[in-house]
Short mmCIF file of C-alpha atoms in Angstrom, two decimals:
data_model
loop_
_atom_site.label_atom_id
_atom_site.label_comp_id
_atom_site.label_asym_id
_atom_site.label_seq_id
_atom_site.Cartn_x
_atom_site.Cartn_y
_atom_site.Cartn_z
CA MET A 188 24.38 15.42 46.08
CA SER A 189 22.53 17.92 48.13
CA SER A 190 19.06 16.93 46.95
CA CYS A 191 17.04 14.16 48.53
CA MET A 192 16.24 13.04 45.01
CA THR A 193 19.84 11.86 44.56
CA LYS A 194 20.41 10.19 47.92
CA LEU A 195 20.38 6.46 48.46
CA PHE A 196 20.98 4.86 51.85
CA VAL A 197 21.57 1.18 52.50
CA ARG A 198 22.18 -1.04 55.51
CA ALA A 199 25.10 -3.41 55.04
CA LEU A 200 24.21 -7.04 55.65
CA PHE A 201 27.77 -8.33 55.89
CA ASP A 202 31.15 -7.28 57.31
CA TYR A 203 33.81 -5.87 55.03
CA ASP A 204 37.48 -5.21 55.80
CA PRO A 205 39.46 -3.89 52.82
CA MET A 206 42.70 -4.88 54.54
CA GLU A 207 41.71 -8.51 53.98
CA ASP A 208 40.56 -7.98 50.39
CA THR A 209 43.27 -8.88 47.89
CA THR A 210 41.21 -7.70 44.89
CA ILE A 211 40.60 -4.10 45.97
CA PRO A 212 42.34 -1.66 43.56
CA CYS A 213 43.53 0.54 46.44
CA LYS A 214 43.11 -0.36 50.09
CA ASP A 215 43.50 3.25 51.20
CA ALA A 216 40.62 4.26 48.92
CA ALA A 217 38.22 1.72 50.42
CA VAL A 218 35.65 2.02 53.22
CA ALA A 219 35.40 -0.65 55.91
CA PHE A 220 32.02 -1.44 57.45
CA LYS A 221 30.26 -3.85 59.77
CA ARG A 222 26.96 -5.63 59.31
CA GLY A 223 24.20 -3.21 60.29
CA ASP A 224 26.07 -0.02 59.34
CA VAL A 225 24.08 2.51 57.32
CA LEU A 226 25.95 3.76 54.25
CA GLN A 227 25.16 6.49 51.76
CA ILE A 228 25.77 5.28 48.22
CA VAL A 229 27.47 8.00 46.19
CA SER A 230 27.97 6.13 42.93
CA ARG A 231 26.99 2.76 41.44
CA GLU A 232 28.33 3.43 37.96
CA ASP A 233 30.95 0.67 38.25
CA ASP A 234 29.61 -2.89 38.31
CA THR A 235 32.39 -4.08 40.61
CA TRP A 236 33.16 -1.25 43.02
CA TRP A 237 30.61 1.22 44.33
CA GLN A 238 31.44 4.46 46.10
CA ALA A 239 29.94 5.09 49.52
CA CYS A 240 30.48 6.84 52.83
CA HIS A 241 29.36 6.14 56.38
CA LEU A 242 26.23 7.93 57.52
CA GLY A 243 27.16 10.86 59.72
CA ASP A 244 30.83 10.56 58.85
CA GLY A 245 32.21 14.02 59.63
CA SER A 246 34.86 13.72 56.95
CA SER A 247 32.20 12.88 54.33
CA ARG A 248 34.89 10.91 52.52
CA ALA A 249 33.52 8.49 49.97
CA GLY A 250 35.42 5.31 49.28
CA LEU A 251 35.15 2.01 47.47
CA ILE A 252 32.93 -0.85 48.66
CA PRO A 253 32.13 -4.17 46.94
CA SER A 254 29.12 -3.92 44.65
CA LYS A 255 26.14 -6.20 45.08
CA GLN A 256 27.24 -8.16 42.02
CA LEU A 257 30.80 -8.59 43.27
CA HIS A 258 29.78 -9.83 46.70
CA GLU A 259 27.25 -12.25 45.20
CA ARG A 260 29.92 -13.71 42.91
CA ARG A 261 32.30 -14.16 45.84
CA VAL A 262 29.68 -15.96 47.91
CA ALA A 263 28.69 -18.13 44.94
CA LEU A 264 32.28 -19.38 44.65
CA GLN A 265 32.12 -20.58 48.26
CA ARG A 266 28.79 -22.41 47.91
CA PRO A 267 30.16 -25.83 46.82
CA ARG A 268 31.28 -26.33 50.42
CA ALA A 269 27.63 -26.48 51.47
CA LEU A 270 27.17 -29.67 49.43
CA PHE A 271 29.18 -31.57 52.01
CA LYS A 272 27.02 -30.59 54.98
CA PRO A 273 25.03 -33.41 56.62
CA GLN A 274 21.36 -33.83 55.75
CA LEU A 275 19.15 -31.77 58.03
CA ILE A 276 16.17 -33.05 59.96
CA ASN A 277 12.85 -31.70 61.14
CA THR A 278 12.29 -30.58 64.70
CA ALA A 279 9.65 -31.59 67.22
CA VAL A 280 8.01 -28.86 69.25
CA PHE A 281 6.15 -28.66 72.53
CA PRO A 282 4.70 -25.97 74.80
CA VAL A 283 6.41 -24.74 77.94
CA THR A 284 5.21 -22.71 80.87
CA GLU A 285 8.52 -21.06 81.59
CA ASP A 286 11.42 -20.01 79.40
CA VAL A 287 14.02 -21.38 81.79
CA ASP A 288 15.00 -18.00 82.85
CA TYR A 289 14.85 -16.97 86.48
CA GLY A 290 11.60 -18.46 87.67
CA SER A 291 8.23 -16.80 87.78
CA ILE A 292 7.56 -13.56 89.59
CA THR A 293 5.67 -14.84 92.60
CA GLY A 294 2.01 -13.99 92.89
CA ILE A 295 1.62 -12.21 89.57
CA HIS A 296 -0.05 -13.80 86.56
CA ILE A 297 0.34 -12.17 83.15
CA ALA A 298 -1.89 -13.27 80.31
CA GLY A 299 -0.29 -14.65 77.20
CA LEU A 300 3.26 -15.09 78.47
CA ARG A 301 3.29 -18.74 77.51
CA ARG A 302 5.04 -19.38 74.25
CA SER A 303 2.83 -21.08 71.68
CA PHE A 304 5.53 -23.72 71.32
CA ARG A 305 9.28 -24.17 71.43
CA LEU A 306 11.94 -26.43 70.02
CA GLY A 307 12.30 -29.58 72.07
CA ARG A 308 15.22 -29.71 74.46
CA LYS A 309 15.56 -33.48 74.26
CA GLY A 310 18.21 -35.04 72.08
CA SER A 311 21.91 -34.75 71.52
CA ARG A 312 23.77 -31.54 70.86
CA THR A 313 24.69 -32.87 67.42
CA ARG A 314 21.03 -33.20 66.47
CA LYS A 315 20.20 -29.78 67.90
CA THR A 316 23.00 -28.20 65.89
CA ALA A 317 21.70 -29.88 62.74
CA GLN A 318 18.22 -28.59 63.50
CA LEU A 319 19.55 -25.06 63.82
CA ARG A 320 21.37 -25.23 60.48
CA ARG A 321 18.15 -25.84 58.58
CA TRP A 322 16.93 -22.34 59.49
CA SER A 323 19.07 -20.62 56.86
CA SER A 324 17.68 -18.48 54.03
CA GLU A 325 14.00 -18.80 55.03
CA VAL A 326 13.45 -15.14 55.85
CA HIS A 327 12.11 -13.27 52.81
CA GLY A 328 12.56 -16.48 50.81
CA ALA A 329 16.00 -15.15 49.99
CA ILE A 330 18.12 -17.28 47.67
CA SER A 331 20.70 -14.67 46.73
CA PRO A 332 23.42 -13.92 49.29
CA LEU A 333 22.81 -11.00 51.59
CA THR A 334 24.42 -7.79 50.40
CA TYR A 335 22.66 -4.48 51.09
CA ILE A 336 19.10 -3.41 51.79
CA GLU A 337 17.82 0.03 50.93
CA VAL A 338 16.64 1.93 54.01
CA VAL A 339 14.85 5.19 54.69
CA LEU A 340 14.26 7.29 57.77
CA TYR A 341 10.94 6.63 59.46
CA HIS A 342 9.53 9.30 61.74
CA LYS A 343 6.82 8.06 64.07
CA GLU A 344 3.83 10.35 64.17
CA PRO A 345 1.55 10.54 67.25
CA LYS A 346 -1.22 8.77 65.32
CA ASP A 347 1.02 5.85 64.30
CA ARG A 348 0.71 2.54 66.09
CA PRO A 349 3.74 1.39 68.09
CA ARG A 350 6.13 -0.84 66.20
CA LEU A 351 5.98 -4.56 66.92
CA ILE A 352 8.87 -5.70 69.12
CA VAL A 353 10.23 -9.11 68.14
CA LEU A 354 12.47 -10.78 70.70
CA ILE A 355 14.83 -13.51 69.51
CA GLY A 356 17.17 -15.64 71.54
CA PRO A 357 18.17 -19.22 72.25
CA SER A 358 16.06 -21.18 74.71
CA GLY A 359 17.34 -20.45 78.19
CA VAL A 360 18.79 -17.02 77.52
CA GLY A 361 16.00 -15.16 79.34
CA VAL A 362 13.63 -13.86 76.65
CA ASN A 363 10.51 -14.76 78.58
CA GLU A 364 11.75 -13.14 81.77
CA LEU A 365 12.51 -9.90 79.92
CA LYS A 366 8.99 -9.93 78.47
CA ARG A 367 7.54 -10.53 81.89
CA ARG A 368 9.45 -7.66 83.49
CA LEU A 369 8.51 -5.26 80.71
CA VAL A 370 4.79 -6.01 81.06
CA ILE A 371 4.90 -5.74 84.85
CA SER A 372 6.87 -2.49 84.69
CA ASP A 373 4.19 -0.79 82.57
CA PRO A 374 1.11 -2.93 81.73
CA ASP A 375 -0.58 0.04 80.04
CA ARG A 376 2.28 0.31 77.56
CA TYR A 377 3.40 -3.29 76.95
CA GLY A 378 1.33 -6.31 76.00
CA VAL A 379 1.77 -9.88 74.79
CA CYS A 380 -0.41 -11.88 72.42
CA VAL A 381 -2.36 -14.88 73.71
CA PRO A 382 -1.57 -18.15 71.86
CA TYR A 383 -4.19 -20.36 70.21
CA THR A 384 -4.58 -24.08 70.95
CA THR A 385 -6.91 -26.96 70.13
CA ARG A 386 -6.44 -28.84 73.42
CA GLU A 387 -9.14 -28.91 76.08
CA LYS A 388 -9.30 -26.02 78.53
CA ARG A 389 -8.23 -26.96 82.03
CA LYS A 390 -10.16 -26.02 85.12
CA GLN A 391 -7.87 -23.19 86.23
CA GLU A 392 -7.43 -21.70 82.73
CA ARG A 393 -9.34 -18.79 81.26
CA GLU A 394 -10.32 -18.25 77.64
CA GLY A 395 -8.43 -15.34 76.12
CA VAL A 396 -6.07 -15.18 79.10
CA ASP A 397 -4.05 -18.38 79.07
CA TYR A 398 -4.98 -19.42 75.52
CA HIS A 399 -7.63 -18.96 72.88
CA PHE A 400 -9.23 -22.41 72.78
CA VAL A 401 -10.52 -23.31 69.32
CA SER A 402 -11.57 -26.45 67.44
CA VAL A 403 -9.21 -28.37 65.17
CA GLN A 404 -11.30 -27.33 62.16
CA ALA A 405 -11.12 -23.65 63.13
CA PHE A 406 -7.37 -23.88 63.72
CA GLU A 407 -6.74 -25.57 60.37
CA GLU A 408 -8.85 -22.96 58.58
CA LEU A 409 -6.65 -20.29 60.15
CA ILE A 410 -3.59 -22.17 58.89
CA LEU A 411 -5.01 -22.25 55.35
CA ASN A 412 -5.69 -18.52 55.57
CA HIS A 413 -2.09 -17.86 56.68
CA ARG A 414 -3.15 -16.32 59.98
CA PHE A 415 -0.37 -17.82 62.10
CA VAL A 416 3.07 -16.37 62.68
CA GLU A 417 4.09 -19.83 63.82
CA TYR A 418 2.31 -23.04 64.82
CA GLY A 419 3.04 -26.67 65.66
CA GLN A 420 1.66 -29.84 67.21
CA TYR A 421 2.30 -31.49 70.55
CA ARG A 422 0.59 -34.63 71.81
CA GLY A 423 -2.09 -34.36 69.15
CA SER A 424 -2.99 -30.71 69.77
CA TYR A 425 -2.16 -27.59 67.79
CA TYR A 426 -0.49 -24.54 69.34
CA GLY A 427 0.22 -21.27 67.54
CA SER A 428 0.76 -17.51 67.61
CA ASN A 429 -1.98 -15.85 65.59
CA LEU A 430 -1.65 -12.59 63.70
CA ASP A 431 -5.05 -11.53 65.03
CA SER A 432 -3.71 -11.70 68.59
CA VAL A 433 -0.81 -9.45 67.63
CA GLN A 434 -3.17 -6.97 65.99
CA ARG A 435 -5.45 -6.89 69.04
CA VAL A 436 -2.57 -5.80 71.27
CA MET A 437 -1.42 -3.16 68.79
CA ALA A 438 -4.96 -1.88 68.28
CA GLU A 439 -5.03 -1.05 71.99
CA GLY A 440 -2.09 1.27 71.42
CA LYS A 441 0.27 -1.02 73.28
CA VAL A 442 3.73 -2.19 72.31
CA CYS A 443 3.28 -5.87 71.43
CA LEU A 444 6.13 -8.12 72.56
CA LEU A 445 6.43 -11.16 70.31
CA ASP A 446 8.81 -14.06 70.89
CA VAL A 447 8.99 -16.23 67.76
CA HIS A 448 11.13 -18.80 66.04
CA PRO A 449 13.58 -16.74 63.96
CA SER A 450 12.61 -18.29 60.63
CA LYS A 451 9.06 -17.04 61.16
CA ILE A 452 9.90 -13.34 61.30
CA LYS A 453 9.02 -13.22 57.61
CA HIS A 454 5.32 -13.34 58.55
CA VAL A 455 5.52 -10.00 60.37
CA TYR A 456 8.47 -8.39 58.58
CA ASN A 457 6.34 -5.91 56.62
CA SER A 458 4.89 -2.41 56.61
CA GLU A 459 1.88 -3.42 58.71
CA PHE A 460 3.91 -4.36 61.78
CA LYS A 461 7.25 -2.58 61.15
CA PRO A 462 9.01 -4.93 63.58
CA TYR A 463 11.95 -3.85 65.67
CA VAL A 464 14.04 -6.99 66.18
CA VAL A 465 15.94 -7.48 69.44
CA PHE A 466 18.47 -10.28 69.74
CA VAL A 467 18.89 -11.42 73.35
CA LYS A 468 22.40 -12.80 73.47
CA PRO A 469 23.98 -14.89 76.23
CA PRO A 470 27.14 -13.69 77.96
CA ARG A 471 30.35 -15.69 77.84
CA ILE A 472 29.90 -19.23 79.09
CA GLU A 473 31.73 -18.49 82.37
CA GLU A 474 29.17 -15.82 83.27
CA LEU A 475 26.34 -17.99 81.97
CA ARG A 476 27.31 -20.76 84.36
CA LEU A 477 27.43 -18.32 87.25
CA THR A 478 24.10 -16.55 86.60
CA ARG A 479 22.10 -19.72 85.75
CA ARG A 480 23.71 -21.99 88.30
CA ARG A 481 20.61 -22.14 90.51
CA ALA A 482 17.96 -21.42 87.88
CA LYS A 483 15.26 -23.98 87.14
CA PHE A 484 12.93 -24.41 84.22
CA VAL A 485 9.73 -26.28 83.44
CA CYS A 486 10.34 -28.22 80.23
CA ASP A 487 6.96 -29.96 79.92
CA GLU A 488 3.69 -28.27 80.80
CA ASP A 489 1.67 -31.47 81.13
CA ILE A 490 3.91 -33.46 83.46
CA LYS A 491 5.45 -30.42 85.20
CA GLN A 492 9.00 -31.66 84.70
CA VAL A 493 11.43 -29.28 86.39
CA ARG A 494 15.19 -29.49 86.22
CA MET A 495 18.34 -27.48 86.68
CA PHE A 496 20.65 -26.31 83.92
CA SER A 497 23.39 -28.73 82.95
CA GLU A 498 26.76 -28.08 81.33
CA GLU A 499 25.25 -29.36 78.08
CA ASP A 500 22.47 -26.74 78.37
CA PHE A 501 25.05 -23.95 78.72
CA GLU A 502 26.91 -25.15 75.64
CA ASP A 503 23.63 -25.45 73.71
CA ILE A 504 22.72 -21.85 74.55
CA ILE A 505 26.07 -20.58 73.27
CA ASP A 506 25.90 -22.73 70.11
CA GLN A 507 22.34 -21.66 69.32
CA ALA A 508 23.20 -17.99 69.83
CA GLU A 509 26.13 -18.22 67.42
CA MET A 510 23.95 -19.92 64.83
CA LEU A 511 21.20 -17.33 65.19
CA ASP A 512 23.68 -14.49 64.86
CA SER A 513 25.31 -15.93 61.75
CA GLN A 514 22.08 -16.72 59.93
CA TYR A 515 19.70 -14.00 61.13
CA GLY A 516 21.96 -11.23 62.36
CA HIS A 517 21.14 -9.06 59.34
CA LEU A 518 17.63 -8.64 60.78
CA PHE A 519 18.69 -7.53 64.26
CA ASP A 520 18.08 -3.88 65.11
CA THR A 521 19.79 -4.15 68.48
CA VAL A 522 21.58 -6.73 70.63
CA ILE A 523 21.07 -7.09 74.38
CA VAL A 524 23.55 -9.27 76.28
CA ASN A 525 21.68 -10.95 79.11
CA GLY A 526 24.22 -11.76 81.77
CA ASP A 527 22.68 -9.90 84.69
CA ILE A 528 18.91 -9.88 84.14
CA ALA A 529 18.43 -6.55 85.92
CA VAL A 530 21.04 -4.84 83.73
CA ALA A 531 19.67 -6.41 80.54
CA PHE A 532 16.14 -5.33 81.47
CA ARG A 533 17.21 -1.70 82.03
CA GLU A 534 19.07 -1.66 78.70
CA LEU A 535 16.14 -3.12 76.80
CA LYS A 536 13.61 -0.77 78.38
CA ALA A 537 15.83 2.23 77.62
CA VAL A 538 16.04 1.18 73.96
CA LEU A 539 12.26 0.82 73.68
CA GLU A 540 11.57 4.11 75.46
CA LYS A 541 13.97 5.88 73.13
CA MET A 542 11.99 4.54 70.18
CA ASP A 543 8.81 5.98 71.68
CA GLU A 544 10.31 9.46 71.73
CA SER A 545 9.59 9.75 68.00
CA GLU A 546 13.27 9.48 67.17
CA ASP A 547 13.88 8.82 63.46
CA GLN A 548 14.62 5.18 62.74
CA TRP A 549 16.07 3.44 59.69
CA VAL A 550 13.64 0.90 58.21
CA PRO A 551 13.51 -1.03 54.91
CA ALA A 552 12.42 1.30 52.12
CA SER A 553 9.94 -1.28 50.83
CA TRP A 554 7.86 -0.88 54.01
CA MET A 555 7.30 2.78 53.35
CA ARG A 556 6.61 2.44 49.64
CA SER A 557 3.74 0.11 50.38
CA THR A 558 2.23 2.67 52.78
CA PRO A 559 3.07 6.16 51.45
CA THR A 560 3.17 8.78 54.18
CA LYS A 561 4.82 12.06 55.04
CA ALA A 562 6.59 10.21 57.81
CA TRP A 563 9.29 8.85 55.52
CA ARG A 564 12.02 10.40 53.48
CA SER A 565 13.38 8.65 50.41
CA CYS A 566 13.45 9.51 46.75
CA SER A 567 15.20 6.49 45.28
CA SER A 568 13.43 4.36 42.70
CA LEU A 569 15.05 1.15 43.97
CA THR A 570 13.08 -1.47 45.89
CA GLY A 571 14.24 -3.23 49.02
CA TRP A 572 17.21 -5.55 48.59
CA ILE A 573 19.78 -4.18 46.19
#
């Protein structure tokens, strides 16, 4: 298969260990892989077992992997268990001025670093866990189990806009602090979008800096026109992250840093934004306790409520991270463990700078088919999820 016309590459969206598979015809003839690995499909002639090899595998040895159909059947057999899960509930949201993190950087104000809204921190861990479970299967409207997604190499040309950077992480892990440090480190390169709100502007606030202040009618028209990545209500006012704000940052040639609820990635997961998704993961709970021991956070913008982390907060962060990883891990392009904020910042900045060096990157093939360009290489007739 020396011709591009015969090559098909996919990213695996689940882990597979043939040593644990009792149905594989020959364990030695199988290929193990982890979620996120890029595989070259050599043959799909068999409905049960495909042949594939790891990308860049020096041995170029092809082996057996479960077909899409086989994996879907296996998952379907496990679905009855989901019928016994407790009923899930909706979540209240409210704005915050700080993402827990490590406190503000004294004396420096950066426009748009306020989240449009966040999940409330009030309530029991049981309720929070139930709230997290309702996030499943929203991205892409997927009903079928995750198997493989066709990918192609994307080569960034000088004229191309920077890819959108989507940061995901549980509340308290340090997403906002990483955004802040990136913008301060190079304000000409990094930018954040300014949220929209319908509440009254306060004396010290500036239009287009702290928020875009709009009427309720204007906000609801934007909702009807699907212009929000995410939005919610708090104390009778709307708050939301608008697609126009994201586009303004990108139109300036800057890398837009977007921090959104994970189920809302679907609104930007397309060829227009080509998002690069970073999962900010907490360290082990022992290190989490040590690094956040003296950290404070503002949990209500209006009454300026400030408090320290509790043991329950630490456990919530770990639980939320595990839930995010299990339900949305197939979308993550990279994972940054934020134990030491300085180390995590250096790692994240290095990853983003490497992207800017026009290094080829694997992206969903459907993105490139919708915007044909010489910057991509794929000759398969398949579309997206396979």
